[in-house]
Short mmCIF file of C-alpha atoms in Angstrom, two decimals:
data_model
loop_
_atom_site.label_atom_id
_atom_site.label_comp_id
_atom_site.label_asym_id
_atom_site.label_seq_id
_atom_site.Cartn_x
_atom_site.Cartn_y
_atom_site.Cartn_z
CA MET A 1 -0.93 35.61 35.52
CA SER A 2 -3.02 37.89 37.25
CA LYS A 3 -6.57 39.51 35.75
CA LEU A 4 -6.09 42.85 33.84
CA ASN A 5 -7.68 45.64 35.07
CA ILE A 6 -9.90 47.35 32.47
CA GLY A 7 -11.55 50.77 33.09
CA ILE A 8 -14.82 51.89 32.04
CA ILE A 9 -14.79 55.38 31.66
CA LEU A 10 -17.74 57.44 31.22
CA GLY A 11 -17.02 60.18 28.40
CA SER A 12 -20.06 63.06 29.84
CA THR A 13 -19.79 64.98 32.79
CA ARG A 14 -23.58 66.69 31.82
CA GLN A 15 -26.13 66.77 34.79
CA GLY A 16 -28.81 64.17 33.82
CA ARG A 17 -26.30 62.39 31.84
CA VAL A 18 -27.04 58.54 30.75
CA SER A 19 -23.75 57.47 30.46
CA PRO A 20 -23.98 55.81 33.88
CA GLN A 21 -26.46 53.73 33.39
CA VAL A 22 -24.86 52.57 30.47
CA GLY A 23 -21.46 52.19 31.93
CA GLU A 24 -22.98 49.96 34.69
CA TRP A 25 -24.40 47.97 32.56
CA VAL A 26 -21.26 47.05 30.47
CA LYS A 27 -20.10 46.37 34.22
CA ARG A 28 -22.58 43.83 35.27
CA VAL A 29 -22.20 42.21 32.05
CA ALA A 30 -18.54 42.27 32.06
CA ASP A 31 -18.42 41.15 35.89
CA GLN A 32 -20.32 38.36 34.86
CA ARG A 33 -17.15 36.98 32.72
CA GLY A 34 -15.17 37.13 35.22
CA ASP A 35 -12.47 37.17 33.34
CA ALA A 36 -10.77 40.86 34.23
CA ASN A 37 -11.42 43.45 37.02
CA TYR A 38 -13.64 45.75 35.33
CA GLU A 39 -14.63 49.45 37.66
CA ILE A 40 -16.24 52.39 36.80
CA VAL A 41 -14.15 55.26 36.05
CA ASP A 42 -16.18 58.46 35.84
CA ILE A 43 -14.10 61.68 34.40
CA ALA A 44 -16.96 64.16 36.33
CA GLU A 45 -15.21 62.88 39.63
CA PHE A 46 -11.63 64.43 39.11
CA LYS A 47 -13.43 67.67 38.32
CA LEU A 48 -10.38 68.40 35.61
CA PRO A 49 -10.57 72.17 34.54
CA LEU A 50 -10.28 73.04 30.74
CA LEU A 51 -6.28 71.99 29.97
CA GLY A 52 -4.34 75.77 30.51
CA GLU A 53 -7.39 77.30 32.19
CA ALA A 54 -5.82 76.60 35.65
CA ASP A 55 -3.34 74.76 37.77
CA ALA A 56 -4.71 71.27 37.82
CA THR A 57 -1.89 69.77 39.09
CA GLU A 58 -3.51 67.64 42.05
CA GLN A 59 -6.86 66.47 39.58
CA ALA A 60 -4.16 65.57 36.57
CA THR A 61 -1.91 63.35 38.89
CA ALA A 62 -4.82 62.05 39.97
CA TRP A 63 -6.52 61.17 36.52
CA ASN A 64 -3.02 60.13 35.43
CA THR A 65 -2.47 57.37 38.62
CA LYS A 66 -5.69 56.39 37.78
CA LEU A 67 -4.70 55.73 34.64
CA ALA A 68 -1.61 54.39 34.62
CA SER A 69 -2.80 51.53 37.25
CA LEU A 70 -5.46 50.63 34.04
CA ASP A 71 -4.44 48.08 31.58
CA GLY A 72 -7.27 48.72 29.04
CA PHE A 73 -10.10 50.89 28.98
CA VAL A 74 -14.08 50.74 27.64
CA PHE A 75 -14.75 54.14 26.87
CA ILE A 76 -19.00 54.65 26.83
CA VAL A 77 -19.39 57.59 24.59
CA SER A 78 -22.64 59.63 23.80
CA GLU A 79 -22.25 62.07 20.47
CA TYR A 80 -23.08 65.63 20.70
CA ASN A 81 -22.49 67.53 17.50
CA HIS A 82 -21.44 64.62 15.49
CA SER A 83 -18.43 64.29 17.88
CA ILE A 84 -17.26 63.40 21.41
CA THR A 85 -17.84 65.68 24.35
CA ALA A 86 -15.93 68.41 25.11
CA SER A 87 -15.14 66.72 28.98
CA LEU A 88 -14.15 63.40 27.01
CA LYS A 89 -11.50 65.31 24.82
CA ASN A 90 -10.46 67.38 27.45
CA ALA A 91 -9.84 64.15 29.80
CA LEU A 92 -8.01 62.79 26.92
CA ASP A 93 -5.32 65.32 26.48
CA TYR A 94 -4.21 65.73 30.38
CA ALA A 95 -2.92 62.64 29.77
CA ARG A 96 -0.13 61.05 27.43
CA ASP A 97 1.83 58.38 28.73
CA ALA A 98 -0.83 56.65 31.44
CA TRP A 99 -2.59 56.04 27.65
CA ASN A 100 0.53 54.66 25.47
CA ASN A 101 -0.08 51.29 24.45
CA LYS A 102 -3.34 49.96 25.92
CA ALA A 103 -5.90 48.70 24.41
CA ALA A 104 -9.63 50.25 24.17
CA GLY A 105 -13.23 49.45 23.06
CA ILE A 106 -16.02 51.90 22.37
CA VAL A 107 -19.73 51.97 23.37
CA SER A 108 -21.47 54.74 21.54
CA TYR A 109 -24.77 56.11 21.61
CA GLY A 110 -26.98 58.96 20.03
CA SER A 111 -29.45 59.57 17.33
CA VAL A 112 -27.40 57.47 14.59
CA GLY A 113 -25.87 54.90 17.76
CA GLY A 114 -23.12 57.34 18.48
CA ALA A 115 -21.04 56.23 15.58
CA ARG A 116 -19.81 59.37 14.17
CA ALA A 117 -18.40 60.22 17.93
CA ALA A 118 -16.87 56.81 17.86
CA GLU A 119 -15.48 57.23 15.06
CA HIS A 120 -13.47 60.91 16.05
CA LEU A 121 -13.01 58.96 19.08
CA ARG A 122 -10.83 56.55 16.99
CA GLY A 123 -8.37 59.54 15.59
CA ILE A 124 -7.92 60.31 19.12
CA LEU A 125 -6.88 57.29 20.87
CA GLY A 126 -4.55 56.63 17.16
CA GLU A 127 -2.29 59.57 18.13
CA LEU A 128 -2.44 58.78 22.36
CA SER A 129 -1.19 54.89 20.81
CA VAL A 130 -4.24 53.24 21.99
CA ALA A 131 -5.37 50.08 19.83
CA ASP A 132 -8.89 50.69 19.92
CA VAL A 133 -10.51 47.08 18.61
CA ARG A 134 -12.89 46.74 16.05
CA VAL A 135 -16.17 45.74 17.71
CA HIS A 136 -18.25 48.76 18.43
CA PRO A 137 -21.89 48.40 20.18
CA ALA A 138 -23.74 51.36 18.77
CA LEU A 139 -26.79 52.12 20.86
CA SER A 140 -29.32 54.10 19.30
CA LEU A 141 -31.62 56.90 21.49
CA PHE A 142 -34.59 55.93 19.73
CA THR A 143 -35.00 52.09 20.37
CA ASP A 144 -32.37 51.63 23.69
CA PHE A 145 -33.80 54.37 25.52
CA GLU A 146 -37.13 54.93 27.10
CA ASN A 147 -37.83 59.17 26.42
CA GLY A 148 -34.58 59.41 25.72
CA THR A 149 -33.45 59.38 29.53
CA VAL A 150 -34.18 55.39 30.85
CA PHE A 151 -31.11 53.12 29.43
CA LYS A 152 -33.15 49.69 28.16
CA PRO A 153 -31.29 47.85 25.77
CA ALA A 154 -31.98 45.63 23.13
CA ASP A 155 -30.99 42.24 23.77
CA MET A 156 -28.76 41.59 20.79
CA HIS A 157 -26.11 44.39 21.87
CA LEU A 158 -25.04 41.79 24.49
CA THR A 159 -23.33 40.07 21.48
CA ASN A 160 -21.39 42.74 20.43
CA VAL A 161 -20.51 44.07 24.23
CA ASN A 162 -19.03 40.33 24.88
CA GLY A 163 -17.12 40.50 21.38
CA MET A 164 -15.76 44.14 22.12
CA LEU A 165 -14.53 42.66 25.78
CA ASP A 166 -13.15 39.70 23.91
CA GLN A 167 -11.07 41.87 21.66
CA VAL A 168 -10.36 44.56 24.61
CA LEU A 169 -9.01 42.17 26.82
CA ALA A 170 -6.57 39.70 23.96
CA TRP A 171 -5.36 43.05 22.93
CA SER A 172 -4.60 44.42 26.32
CA GLY A 173 -2.97 41.65 27.47
CA ALA A 174 -1.28 41.89 24.51
CA LEU A 175 0.22 45.21 24.86
CA LYS A 176 1.27 44.69 28.33
CA THR A 177 4.10 42.94 27.41
CA LEU A 178 5.12 46.49 25.81
CA ARG A 179 5.22 48.55 28.92
#
């Protein structure tokens, strides 16, 4: 059986964001496993305008094509005002069928580990027929980032990242039979 394709989705487009640091860390951990094809998917690169504000046929087609090529996801989620970023919600709304019957893990960060954003994302994923896994690495802005800008994760997070990836792969493989 061929390896699954897992997208590590950067959920922020803000200038000076730290999601690329977190995403690269997850990818390094994932690549060491050798059990799937992992890639960073940066929503900023797709330049999706606000849904309904402009003709985005080209961007939406590229976004949906990318999502369709993936068997599962790991969302890198920062918490903004107790929820996910507007750019991530917008990107989620630009696709429908491309999300269906796939699995997702969540790596969140914020003042309380991004837990509130992760919980909001779980509700949205359920509506999109994405099965989110239970293991959830939650990173603190106070202990896992120097000055809130340089990502320095505690070693204890490796156990949760690997546990989450185990679940994402198991569920992604099982759900692939439905697509």
